[in-house]
Structure formats: C-alpha cells, structure tokens
mmCIF file of C-alpha atoms in Angstrom:
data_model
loop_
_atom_site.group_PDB
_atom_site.id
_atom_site.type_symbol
_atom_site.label_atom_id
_atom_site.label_comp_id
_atom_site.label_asym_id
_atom_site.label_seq_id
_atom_site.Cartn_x
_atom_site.Cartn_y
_atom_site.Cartn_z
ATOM 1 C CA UNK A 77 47.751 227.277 -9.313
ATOM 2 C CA UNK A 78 47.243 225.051 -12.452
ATOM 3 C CA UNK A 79 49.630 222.734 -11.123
ATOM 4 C CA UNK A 80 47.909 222.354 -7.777
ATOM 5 C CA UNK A 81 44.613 221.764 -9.473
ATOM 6 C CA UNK A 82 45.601 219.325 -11.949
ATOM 7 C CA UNK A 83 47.565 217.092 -8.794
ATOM 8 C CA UNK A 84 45.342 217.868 -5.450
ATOM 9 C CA UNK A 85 42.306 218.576 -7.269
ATOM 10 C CA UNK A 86 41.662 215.959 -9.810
ATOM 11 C CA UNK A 87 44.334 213.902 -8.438
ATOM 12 C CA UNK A 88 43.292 210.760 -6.116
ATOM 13 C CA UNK A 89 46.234 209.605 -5.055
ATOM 14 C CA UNK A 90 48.239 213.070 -4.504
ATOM 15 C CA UNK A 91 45.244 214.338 -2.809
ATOM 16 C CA UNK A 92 44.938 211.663 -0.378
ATOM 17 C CA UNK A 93 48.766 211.739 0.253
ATOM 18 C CA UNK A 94 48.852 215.757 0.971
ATOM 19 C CA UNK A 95 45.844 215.136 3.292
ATOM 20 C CA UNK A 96 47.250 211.891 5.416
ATOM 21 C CA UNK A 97 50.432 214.104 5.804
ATOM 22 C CA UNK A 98 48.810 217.470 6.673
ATOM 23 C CA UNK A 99 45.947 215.719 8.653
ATOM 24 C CA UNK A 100 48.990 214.180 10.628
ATOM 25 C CA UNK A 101 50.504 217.324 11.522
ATOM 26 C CA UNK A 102 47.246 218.990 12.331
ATOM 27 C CA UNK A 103 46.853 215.908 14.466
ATOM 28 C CA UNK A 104 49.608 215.916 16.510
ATOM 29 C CA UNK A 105 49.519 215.935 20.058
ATOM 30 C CA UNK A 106 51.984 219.318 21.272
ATOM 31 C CA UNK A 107 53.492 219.896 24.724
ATOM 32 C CA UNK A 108 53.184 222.109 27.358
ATOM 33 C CA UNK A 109 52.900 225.677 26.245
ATOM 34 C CA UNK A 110 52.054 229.032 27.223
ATOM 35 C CA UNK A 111 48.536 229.872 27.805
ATOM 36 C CA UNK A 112 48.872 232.688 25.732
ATOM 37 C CA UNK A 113 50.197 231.088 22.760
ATOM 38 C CA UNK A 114 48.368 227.751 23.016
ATOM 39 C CA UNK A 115 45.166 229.231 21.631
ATOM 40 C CA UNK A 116 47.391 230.826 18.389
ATOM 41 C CA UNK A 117 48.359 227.690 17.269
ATOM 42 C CA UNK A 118 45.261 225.145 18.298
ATOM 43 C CA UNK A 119 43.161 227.725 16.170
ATOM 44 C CA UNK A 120 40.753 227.052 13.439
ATOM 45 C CA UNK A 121 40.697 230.055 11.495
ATOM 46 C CA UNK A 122 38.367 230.733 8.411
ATOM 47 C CA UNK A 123 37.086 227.231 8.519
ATOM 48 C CA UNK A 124 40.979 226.045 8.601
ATOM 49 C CA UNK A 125 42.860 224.583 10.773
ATOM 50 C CA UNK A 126 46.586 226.436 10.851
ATOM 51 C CA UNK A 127 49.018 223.589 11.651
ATOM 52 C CA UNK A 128 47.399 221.119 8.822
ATOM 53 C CA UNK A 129 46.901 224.609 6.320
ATOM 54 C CA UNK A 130 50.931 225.469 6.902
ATOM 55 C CA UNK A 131 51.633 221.556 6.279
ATOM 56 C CA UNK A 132 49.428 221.133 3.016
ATOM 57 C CA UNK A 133 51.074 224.535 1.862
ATOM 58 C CA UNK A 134 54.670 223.330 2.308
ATOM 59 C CA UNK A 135 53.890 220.285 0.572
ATOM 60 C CA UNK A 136 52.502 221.544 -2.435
ATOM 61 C CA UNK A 137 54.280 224.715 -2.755
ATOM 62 C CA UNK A 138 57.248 224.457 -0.661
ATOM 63 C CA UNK A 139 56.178 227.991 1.002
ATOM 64 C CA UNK A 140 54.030 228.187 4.222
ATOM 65 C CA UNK A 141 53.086 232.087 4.721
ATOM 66 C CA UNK A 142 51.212 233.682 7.972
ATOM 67 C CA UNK A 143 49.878 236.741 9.009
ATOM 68 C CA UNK A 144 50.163 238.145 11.964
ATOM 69 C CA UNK A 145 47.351 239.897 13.329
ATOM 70 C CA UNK A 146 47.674 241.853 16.292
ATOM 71 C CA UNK A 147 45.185 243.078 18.725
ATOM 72 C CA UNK A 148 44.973 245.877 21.136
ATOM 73 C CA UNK A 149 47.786 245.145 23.482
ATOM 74 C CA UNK A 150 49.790 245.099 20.205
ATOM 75 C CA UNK A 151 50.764 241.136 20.717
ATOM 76 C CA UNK A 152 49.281 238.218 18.266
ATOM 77 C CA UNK A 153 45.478 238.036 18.352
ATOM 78 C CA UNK A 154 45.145 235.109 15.088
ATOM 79 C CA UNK A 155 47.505 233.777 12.924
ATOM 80 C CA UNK A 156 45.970 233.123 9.844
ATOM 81 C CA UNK A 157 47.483 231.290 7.123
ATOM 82 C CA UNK A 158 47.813 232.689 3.445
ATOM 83 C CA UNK A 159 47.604 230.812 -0.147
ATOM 84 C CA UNK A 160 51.389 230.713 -1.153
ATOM 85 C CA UNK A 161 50.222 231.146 -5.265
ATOM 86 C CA UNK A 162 48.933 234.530 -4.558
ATOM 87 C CA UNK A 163 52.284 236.180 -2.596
ATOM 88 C CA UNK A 164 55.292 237.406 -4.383
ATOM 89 C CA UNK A 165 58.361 238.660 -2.449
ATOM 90 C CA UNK A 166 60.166 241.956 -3.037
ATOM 91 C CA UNK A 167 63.271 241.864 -2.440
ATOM 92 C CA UNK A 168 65.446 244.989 -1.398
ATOM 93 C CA UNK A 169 68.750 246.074 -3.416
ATOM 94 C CA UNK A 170 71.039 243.558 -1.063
ATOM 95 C CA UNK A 171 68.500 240.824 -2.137
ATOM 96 C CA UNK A 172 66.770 240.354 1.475
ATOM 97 C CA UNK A 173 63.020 240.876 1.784
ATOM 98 C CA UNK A 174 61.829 243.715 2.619
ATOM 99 C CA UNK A 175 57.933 243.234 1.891
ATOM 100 C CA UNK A 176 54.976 240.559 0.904
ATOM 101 C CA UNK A 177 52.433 241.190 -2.309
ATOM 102 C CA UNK A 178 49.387 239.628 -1.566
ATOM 103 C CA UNK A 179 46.672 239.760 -4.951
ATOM 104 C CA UNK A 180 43.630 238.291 -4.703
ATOM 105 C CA UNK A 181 42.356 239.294 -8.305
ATOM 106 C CA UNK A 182 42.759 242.826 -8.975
ATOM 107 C CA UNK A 183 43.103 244.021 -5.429
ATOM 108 C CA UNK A 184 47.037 243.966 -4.140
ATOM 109 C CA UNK A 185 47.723 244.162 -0.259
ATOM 110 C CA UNK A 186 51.561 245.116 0.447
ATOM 111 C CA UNK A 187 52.930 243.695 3.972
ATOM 112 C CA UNK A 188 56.677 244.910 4.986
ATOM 113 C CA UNK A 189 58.544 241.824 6.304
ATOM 114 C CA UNK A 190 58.373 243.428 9.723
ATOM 115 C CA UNK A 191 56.987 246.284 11.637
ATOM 116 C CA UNK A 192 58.300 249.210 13.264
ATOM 117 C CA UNK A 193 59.646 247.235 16.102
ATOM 118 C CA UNK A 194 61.459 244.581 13.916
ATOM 119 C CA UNK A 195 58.972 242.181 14.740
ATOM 120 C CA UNK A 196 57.318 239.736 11.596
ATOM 121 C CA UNK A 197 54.120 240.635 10.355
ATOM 122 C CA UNK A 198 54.835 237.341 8.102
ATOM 123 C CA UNK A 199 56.092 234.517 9.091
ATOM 124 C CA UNK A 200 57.318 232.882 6.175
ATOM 125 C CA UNK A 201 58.396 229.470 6.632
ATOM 126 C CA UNK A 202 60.122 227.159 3.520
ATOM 127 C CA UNK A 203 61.085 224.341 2.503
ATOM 128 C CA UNK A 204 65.204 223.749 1.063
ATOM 129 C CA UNK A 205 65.143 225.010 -2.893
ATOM 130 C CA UNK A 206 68.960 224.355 -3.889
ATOM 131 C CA UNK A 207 68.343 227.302 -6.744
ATOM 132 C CA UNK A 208 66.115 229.810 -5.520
ATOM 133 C CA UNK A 209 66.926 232.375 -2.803
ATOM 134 C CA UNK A 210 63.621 233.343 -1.473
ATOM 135 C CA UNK A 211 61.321 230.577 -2.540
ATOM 136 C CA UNK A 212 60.932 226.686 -1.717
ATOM 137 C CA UNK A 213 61.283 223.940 -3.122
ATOM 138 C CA UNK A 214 57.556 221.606 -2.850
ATOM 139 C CA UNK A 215 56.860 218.244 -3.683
ATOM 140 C CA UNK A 216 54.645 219.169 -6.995
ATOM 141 C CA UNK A 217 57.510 219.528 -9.276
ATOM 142 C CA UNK A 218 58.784 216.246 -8.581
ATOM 143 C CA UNK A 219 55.340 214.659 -8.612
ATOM 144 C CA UNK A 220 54.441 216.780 -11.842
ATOM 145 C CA UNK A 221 55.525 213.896 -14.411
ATOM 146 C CA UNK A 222 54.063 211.468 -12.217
ATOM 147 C CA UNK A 223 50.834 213.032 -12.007
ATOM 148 C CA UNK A 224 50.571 213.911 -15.967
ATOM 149 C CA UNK A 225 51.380 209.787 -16.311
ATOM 150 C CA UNK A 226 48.863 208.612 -13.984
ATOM 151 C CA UNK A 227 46.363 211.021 -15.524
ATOM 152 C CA UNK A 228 46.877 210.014 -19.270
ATOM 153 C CA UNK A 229 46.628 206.177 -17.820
ATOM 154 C CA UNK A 230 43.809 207.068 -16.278
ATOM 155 C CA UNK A 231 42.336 208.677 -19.730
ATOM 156 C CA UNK A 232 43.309 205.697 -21.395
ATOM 157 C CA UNK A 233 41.538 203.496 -19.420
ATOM 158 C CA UNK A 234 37.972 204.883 -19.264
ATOM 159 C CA UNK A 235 38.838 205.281 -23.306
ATOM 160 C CA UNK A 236 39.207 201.631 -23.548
ATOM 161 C CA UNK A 237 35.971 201.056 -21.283
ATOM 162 C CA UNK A 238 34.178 203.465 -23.614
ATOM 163 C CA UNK A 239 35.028 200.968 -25.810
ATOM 164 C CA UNK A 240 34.044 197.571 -24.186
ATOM 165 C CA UNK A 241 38.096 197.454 -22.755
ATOM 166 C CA UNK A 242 38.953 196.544 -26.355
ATOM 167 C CA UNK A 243 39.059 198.264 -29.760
ATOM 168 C CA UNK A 244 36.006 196.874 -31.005
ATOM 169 C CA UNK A 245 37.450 195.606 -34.711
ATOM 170 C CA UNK A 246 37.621 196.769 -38.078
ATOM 171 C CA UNK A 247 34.789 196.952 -41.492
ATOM 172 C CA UNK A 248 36.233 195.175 -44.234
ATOM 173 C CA UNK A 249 35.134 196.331 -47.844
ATOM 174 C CA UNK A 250 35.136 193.974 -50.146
ATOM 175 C CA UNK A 251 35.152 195.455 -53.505
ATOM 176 C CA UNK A 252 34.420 192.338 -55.473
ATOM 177 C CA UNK A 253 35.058 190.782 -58.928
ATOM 178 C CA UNK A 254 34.907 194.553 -60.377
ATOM 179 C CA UNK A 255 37.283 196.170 -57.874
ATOM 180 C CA UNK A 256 34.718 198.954 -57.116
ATOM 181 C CA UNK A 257 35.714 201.276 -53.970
ATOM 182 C CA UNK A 258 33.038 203.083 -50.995
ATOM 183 C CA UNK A 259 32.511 206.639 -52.200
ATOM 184 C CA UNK A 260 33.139 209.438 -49.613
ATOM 185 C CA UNK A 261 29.827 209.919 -48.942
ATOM 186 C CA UNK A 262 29.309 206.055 -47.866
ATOM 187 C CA UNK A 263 32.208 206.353 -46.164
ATOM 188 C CA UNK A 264 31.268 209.312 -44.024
ATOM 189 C CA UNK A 265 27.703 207.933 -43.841
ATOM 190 C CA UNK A 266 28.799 204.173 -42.993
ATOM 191 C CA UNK A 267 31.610 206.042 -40.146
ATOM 192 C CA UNK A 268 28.733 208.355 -38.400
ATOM 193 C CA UNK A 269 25.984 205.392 -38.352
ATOM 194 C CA UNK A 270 28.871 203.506 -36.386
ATOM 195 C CA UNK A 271 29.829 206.288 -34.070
ATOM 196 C CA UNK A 272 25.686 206.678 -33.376
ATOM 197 C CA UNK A 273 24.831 203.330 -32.807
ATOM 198 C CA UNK A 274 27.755 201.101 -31.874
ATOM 199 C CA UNK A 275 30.058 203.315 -30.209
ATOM 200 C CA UNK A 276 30.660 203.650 -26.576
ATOM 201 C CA UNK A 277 30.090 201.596 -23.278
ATOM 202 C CA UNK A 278 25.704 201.939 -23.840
ATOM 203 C CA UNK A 279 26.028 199.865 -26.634
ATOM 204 C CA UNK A 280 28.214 197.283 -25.624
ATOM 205 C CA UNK A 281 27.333 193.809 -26.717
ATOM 206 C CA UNK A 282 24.973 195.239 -30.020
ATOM 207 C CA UNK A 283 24.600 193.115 -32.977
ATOM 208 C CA UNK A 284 25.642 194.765 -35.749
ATOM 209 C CA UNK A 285 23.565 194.470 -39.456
ATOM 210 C CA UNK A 286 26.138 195.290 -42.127
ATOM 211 C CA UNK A 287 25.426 195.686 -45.983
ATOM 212 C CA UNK A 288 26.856 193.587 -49.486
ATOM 213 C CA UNK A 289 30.246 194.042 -49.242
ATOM 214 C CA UNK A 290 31.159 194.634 -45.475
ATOM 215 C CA UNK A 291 32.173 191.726 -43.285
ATOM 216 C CA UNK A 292 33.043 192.373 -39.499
ATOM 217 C CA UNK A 293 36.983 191.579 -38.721
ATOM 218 C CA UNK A 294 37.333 191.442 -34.720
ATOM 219 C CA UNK A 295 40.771 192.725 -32.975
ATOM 220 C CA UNK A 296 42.169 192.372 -29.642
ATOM 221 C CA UNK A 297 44.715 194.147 -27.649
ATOM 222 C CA UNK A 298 48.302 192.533 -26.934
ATOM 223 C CA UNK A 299 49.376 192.352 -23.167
ATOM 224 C CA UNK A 300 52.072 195.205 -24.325
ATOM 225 C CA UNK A 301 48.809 197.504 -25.087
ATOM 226 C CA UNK A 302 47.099 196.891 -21.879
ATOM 227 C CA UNK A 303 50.335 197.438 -19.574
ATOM 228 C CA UNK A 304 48.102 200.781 -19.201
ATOM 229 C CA UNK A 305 47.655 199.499 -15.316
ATOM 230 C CA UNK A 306 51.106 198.451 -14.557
ATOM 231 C CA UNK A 307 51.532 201.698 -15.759
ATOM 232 C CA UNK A 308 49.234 203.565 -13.578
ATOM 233 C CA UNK A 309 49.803 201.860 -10.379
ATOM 234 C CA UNK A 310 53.667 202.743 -10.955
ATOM 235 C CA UNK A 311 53.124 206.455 -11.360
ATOM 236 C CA UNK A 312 50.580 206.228 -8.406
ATOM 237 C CA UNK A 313 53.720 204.844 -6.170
ATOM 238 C CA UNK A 314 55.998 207.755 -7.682
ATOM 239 C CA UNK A 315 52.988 210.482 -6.293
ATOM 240 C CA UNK A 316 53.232 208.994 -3.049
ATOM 241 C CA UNK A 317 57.226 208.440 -2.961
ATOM 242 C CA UNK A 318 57.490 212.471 -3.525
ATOM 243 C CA UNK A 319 55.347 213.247 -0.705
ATOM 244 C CA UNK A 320 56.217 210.732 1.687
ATOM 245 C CA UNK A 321 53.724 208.894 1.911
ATOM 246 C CA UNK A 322 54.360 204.488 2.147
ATOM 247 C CA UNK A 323 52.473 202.880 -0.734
ATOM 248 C CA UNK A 324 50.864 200.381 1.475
ATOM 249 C CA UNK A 325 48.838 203.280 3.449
ATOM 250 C CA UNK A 326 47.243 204.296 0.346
ATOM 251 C CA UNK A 327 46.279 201.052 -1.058
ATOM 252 C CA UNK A 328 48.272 201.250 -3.310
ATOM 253 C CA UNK A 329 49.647 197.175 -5.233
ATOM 254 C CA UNK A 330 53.734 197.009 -5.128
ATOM 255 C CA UNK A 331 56.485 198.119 -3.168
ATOM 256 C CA UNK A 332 54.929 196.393 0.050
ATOM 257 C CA UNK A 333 58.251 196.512 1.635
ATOM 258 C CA UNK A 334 56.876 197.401 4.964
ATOM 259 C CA UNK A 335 55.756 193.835 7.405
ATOM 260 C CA UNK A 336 52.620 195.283 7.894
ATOM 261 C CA UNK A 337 50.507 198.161 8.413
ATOM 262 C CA UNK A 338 51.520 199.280 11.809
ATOM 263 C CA UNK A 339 55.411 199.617 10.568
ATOM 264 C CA UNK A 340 54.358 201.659 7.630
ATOM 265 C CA UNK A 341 52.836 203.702 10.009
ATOM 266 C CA UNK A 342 55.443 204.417 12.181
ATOM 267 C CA UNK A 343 57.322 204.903 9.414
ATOM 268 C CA UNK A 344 55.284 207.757 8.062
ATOM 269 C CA UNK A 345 55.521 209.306 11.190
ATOM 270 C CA UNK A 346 59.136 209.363 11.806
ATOM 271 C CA UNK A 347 59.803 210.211 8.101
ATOM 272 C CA UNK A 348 57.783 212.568 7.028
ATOM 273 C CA UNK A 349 55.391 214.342 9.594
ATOM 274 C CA UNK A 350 57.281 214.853 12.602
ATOM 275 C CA UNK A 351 60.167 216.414 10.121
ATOM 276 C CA UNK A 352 57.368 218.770 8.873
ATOM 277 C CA UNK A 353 56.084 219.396 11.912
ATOM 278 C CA UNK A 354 59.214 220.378 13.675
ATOM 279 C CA UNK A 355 59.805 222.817 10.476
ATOM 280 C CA UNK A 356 56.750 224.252 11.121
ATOM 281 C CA UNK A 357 57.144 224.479 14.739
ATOM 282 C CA UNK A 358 60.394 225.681 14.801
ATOM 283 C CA UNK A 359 59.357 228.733 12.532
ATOM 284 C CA UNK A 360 56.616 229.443 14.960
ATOM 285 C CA UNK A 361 58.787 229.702 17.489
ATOM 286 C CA UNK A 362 61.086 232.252 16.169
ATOM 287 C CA UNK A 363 58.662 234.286 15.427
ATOM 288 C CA UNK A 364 56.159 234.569 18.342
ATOM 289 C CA UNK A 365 59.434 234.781 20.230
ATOM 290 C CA UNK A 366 59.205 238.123 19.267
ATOM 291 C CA UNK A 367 56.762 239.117 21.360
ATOM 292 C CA UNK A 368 57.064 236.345 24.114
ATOM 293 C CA UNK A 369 60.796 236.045 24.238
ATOM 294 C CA UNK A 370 61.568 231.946 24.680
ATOM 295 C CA UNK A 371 59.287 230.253 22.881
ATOM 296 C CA UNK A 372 59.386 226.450 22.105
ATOM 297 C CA UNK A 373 56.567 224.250 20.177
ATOM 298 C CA UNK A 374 57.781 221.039 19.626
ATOM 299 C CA UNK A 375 55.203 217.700 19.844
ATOM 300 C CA UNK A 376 54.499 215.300 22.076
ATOM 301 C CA UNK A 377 56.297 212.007 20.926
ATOM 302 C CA UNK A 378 54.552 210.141 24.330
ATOM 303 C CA UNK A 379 50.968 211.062 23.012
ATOM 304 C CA UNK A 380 51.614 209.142 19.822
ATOM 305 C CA UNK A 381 49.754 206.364 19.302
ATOM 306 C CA UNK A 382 51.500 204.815 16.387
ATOM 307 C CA UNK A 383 55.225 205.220 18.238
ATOM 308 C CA UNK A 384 53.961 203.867 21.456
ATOM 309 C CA UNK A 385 55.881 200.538 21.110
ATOM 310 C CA UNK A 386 59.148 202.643 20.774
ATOM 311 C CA UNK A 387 58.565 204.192 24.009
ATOM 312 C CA UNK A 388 57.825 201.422 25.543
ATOM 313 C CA UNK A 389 61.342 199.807 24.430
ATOM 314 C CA UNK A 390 63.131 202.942 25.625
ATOM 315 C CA UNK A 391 61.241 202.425 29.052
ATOM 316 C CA UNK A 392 61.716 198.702 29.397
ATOM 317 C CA UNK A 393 65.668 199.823 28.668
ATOM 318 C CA UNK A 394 66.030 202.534 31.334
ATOM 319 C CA UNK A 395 64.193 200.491 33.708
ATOM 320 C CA UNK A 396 66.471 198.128 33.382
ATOM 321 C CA UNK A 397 69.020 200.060 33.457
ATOM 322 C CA UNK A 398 70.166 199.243 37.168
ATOM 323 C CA UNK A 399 73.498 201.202 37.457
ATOM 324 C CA UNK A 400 70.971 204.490 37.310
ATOM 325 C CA UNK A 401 69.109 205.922 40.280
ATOM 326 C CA UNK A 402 65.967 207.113 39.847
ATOM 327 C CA UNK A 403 66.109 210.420 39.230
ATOM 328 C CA UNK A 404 68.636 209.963 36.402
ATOM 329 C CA UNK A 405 65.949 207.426 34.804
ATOM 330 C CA UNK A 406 63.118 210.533 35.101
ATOM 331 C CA UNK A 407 65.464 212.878 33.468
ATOM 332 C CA UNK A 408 66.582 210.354 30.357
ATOM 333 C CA UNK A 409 62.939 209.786 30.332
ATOM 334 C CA UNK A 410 62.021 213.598 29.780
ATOM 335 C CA UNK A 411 60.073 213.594 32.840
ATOM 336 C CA UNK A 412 60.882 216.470 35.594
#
C-alpha cells in the first residue's frame, strides 16, 4: 500500500501512465457477446468501472482479484473488483489455493477458491512472477527506484527554488588585526536572523544590512550540481518504460524515437493494452465459462481508432488479392 501511494498517489508521471493504460483497456471497443454476460463486464460497479479497475490492479500489483456475486438463479449477478493489498491466499498442504482473506481493517472475510459446484467465487487473474507461486509480478517494483529518483529530484528542485534556484552565498567573518572570533550566541543569533528574514523564495531579491566584520561572499552552482533535471526527466522515462507507456505520450523530453504522435500511439496499443486486455479477457472467460459453458471476450481490433490505418492496409491487400473469391476475402477479413 505504501508503495502504491508513494508512485500513483504523489507520483505525476506513474499516475498518468497507470491511467492512459487502464483508461485504454476500459476503453476498448469488445465484440459480439452474450446478452447475458455483456452487462457483467460493461458494468460500473461502486463508482468503478471493472475492465479499467482489473487493468490499474495488474499494473500496480501484478494481481487482478473479482468477486463473484451470484443472484437468485445462482448465475453471476455483478462482478466486482477487489483491492489486491488487502487479499492474502491460503494455500492448501499440496500448495494450491484453496481460499481468499479479504481484511479491510479489523474485519476478515474468508472466500474458498470455489463453491460447492467447483465453480470460482474469485477470479483471480495475474501477471508472470518468475519467483512466486501464487502472486504476480507488477510494474511497481521495477518502477520503485525510478520513482524514489524522480521524487528526491523533484525535492531538490523546489529546495533550490526555496532558495532563489541557487545557494544564496556565504557570511564571511572577518576577525581583524586582533584575530577575535563570533561567540556562539552571535552565531546562533546572526544564523536565526538569516533563516527569518532572508531565507526562502518570499524574500528573494532582499538587500541584506550586515554588521563590522561581515562581508557578503556570493556562490553559484556548477552545471554538474544542476544536472538535477537531466536527472529527473531520465527517471520520468524509466516510470513510463516499466509500464509501457511511449515517452512522447506523456510529454515527456528524450527518447522521441517514435515519427510522431500517431505511431506512438499505435504503438501503445499493440504493446501494452491489447496484451493486458486479452489477459484480462481471457481470465474472464474461463471463469464465466463456468456457468455459460463457451465463453469468449476478446476486443474489437476494427473499432480502433488509432489501428485503423492497419486495417485499412490489410483490406487494400486482400482486395487486391485477385487469385481469391469473395467469400475467401470475407473470411480472411473476419467477416461471416
């Protein structure tokens, strides 16, 4: 939970990368389905929508758990999406699960993996962890460091804007011909007056009246000190790199290897949301299969707006295609 604070929360840049992703998925145009399950999936539940919830989840934990709630003719009424931080899986003595802990607080709620007629009462979908048997892997422990960087940039900056983007410069005692010192007390007392009236971004610009004995020695920063935004907008690109997100979408300086905006777009969508949403889709499916037998969710690639040129070269190619009759054009074109 700390983790997911300190990067979605107070986090710009992983924020707005988690939400172009999960806003994608929520988004995305889906074929033909059942009647019946159409209104399961398109739901907003609790203010939430489920498709973008289960998307956001997998990204920042890796785990996307749902409930199942059934109605009266015992088949899925809602699905309703839980918070990943607050579920911990019991395992059975063969290691397979056999049960979810929810705790919200003090209050536990126990769900076995599936009911008394082997269907799921949560569906528990995950992404790949190479070490971890019943957990996934997210994209917050890669982005962790990255986060941590771009936050103590960001620290450093307003710090250095606090201070008029420069440290100010140093008091120079000059103890004269008879090599007297500042006692502590006009030390402390010279050190607060400073802090009180010459100190931070209000007072930028103040003249400064200084006793016998003090002169004023101003100091600059090197360009190696204020690499602070090189810095920054390199830890910014790592966030986004972890969740999949192209640079250029997010405004982001650098690493504009994409021609323009429309083919970092495409490439967002080919690379990271439909991947996520077939993941979530696919688990979906097995699921509700359950209680529907064949079930497939899968999107819409035609509905697409940003791979329309891509059908369009696949359907200037087919037509073309003159060796082909007709009907073998509809059917390599997905249409019955």
């Amino acid at each position: 939970e700390g983790r997911v604070r300190e990067a979605y929360v107070d986090n710009a840049v992983a924020q707005r990368a988690v939400r172009i992703v999960a806003e994608g998925v929520g988004a995305a145009p889906l074929a033909m389905m059942d009647d019946a399950i159409a209104p399961l999936v398109n739901a907003t539940s609790a203010g939430q929508s489920l498709l973008e919830t289960m998307a956001a989840h997998l990204l920042l934990h890796g785990n996307s758990y749902v409930q199942v709630i059934c109605g009266a003719d015992d088949k899925p009424a809602e699905l309703f999406a839980l918070r990943p931080d607050r579920i911990t899986i019991e395992p059975d003595e063969k290691g397979w699960p056999v049960a979810y802990a929810y705790r919200a607080g003090e209050h536990q709620t126990r769900f076995a993996a599936h009911d008394e007629m082997g269907r799921p009462t949560i569906i528990h979908i995950k992404a790949f962890h190479p070490t971890d048997d019943h957990y996934g892997l997210g994209c917050l422990g890669a982005a962790a460091k990255a986060v941590a960087v771009h936050h103590a940039a960001a620290q450093w900056n307003k710090a250095l804007l606090d201070n008029a983007a420069r440290p100010s410069g140093a008091l120079v005692f000059d103890p004269g011909p008879d090599g007297s010192a500042l006692s502590a007390d006009q030390f402390d007392r010279l050190k607060a007056e400073m802090e009180a009236s010459f100190a931070g971004s209000g007072n930028a610009g103040r003249p400064m009246l200084l006793e016998g004995g003090l002169k004023w020695q101003s100091m600059s920063m090197t360009p190696a000190d204020m690499d602070f935004v090189a810095l920054k907008a390199a830890a910014a690109r790592e966030i986004a790199l972890a969740f999949g997100v192209p640079p250029m979408l997010l405004g982001l300086p650098g690493d504009n290897s994409y021609a323009n905006y429309k083919e970092a777009n495409r490439a967002l969508w080919r690379l990271t949301i439909l991947p996520l949403a077939g993941k979530i889709l696919d688990g979906l499916s097995g699921a509700l299969g359950a209680w529907w037998g064949d079930v497939s969710l899968s999107v819409d690639r035609d509905q697409i707006p940003a791979l329309s040129e891509d059908r369009e070269r696949l359907w200037a190619q087919v037509s073309a295609a003159d060796f082909l009759s007709p009907e073998e054009k509809r059917a390599m074109l997905g249409i019955d």
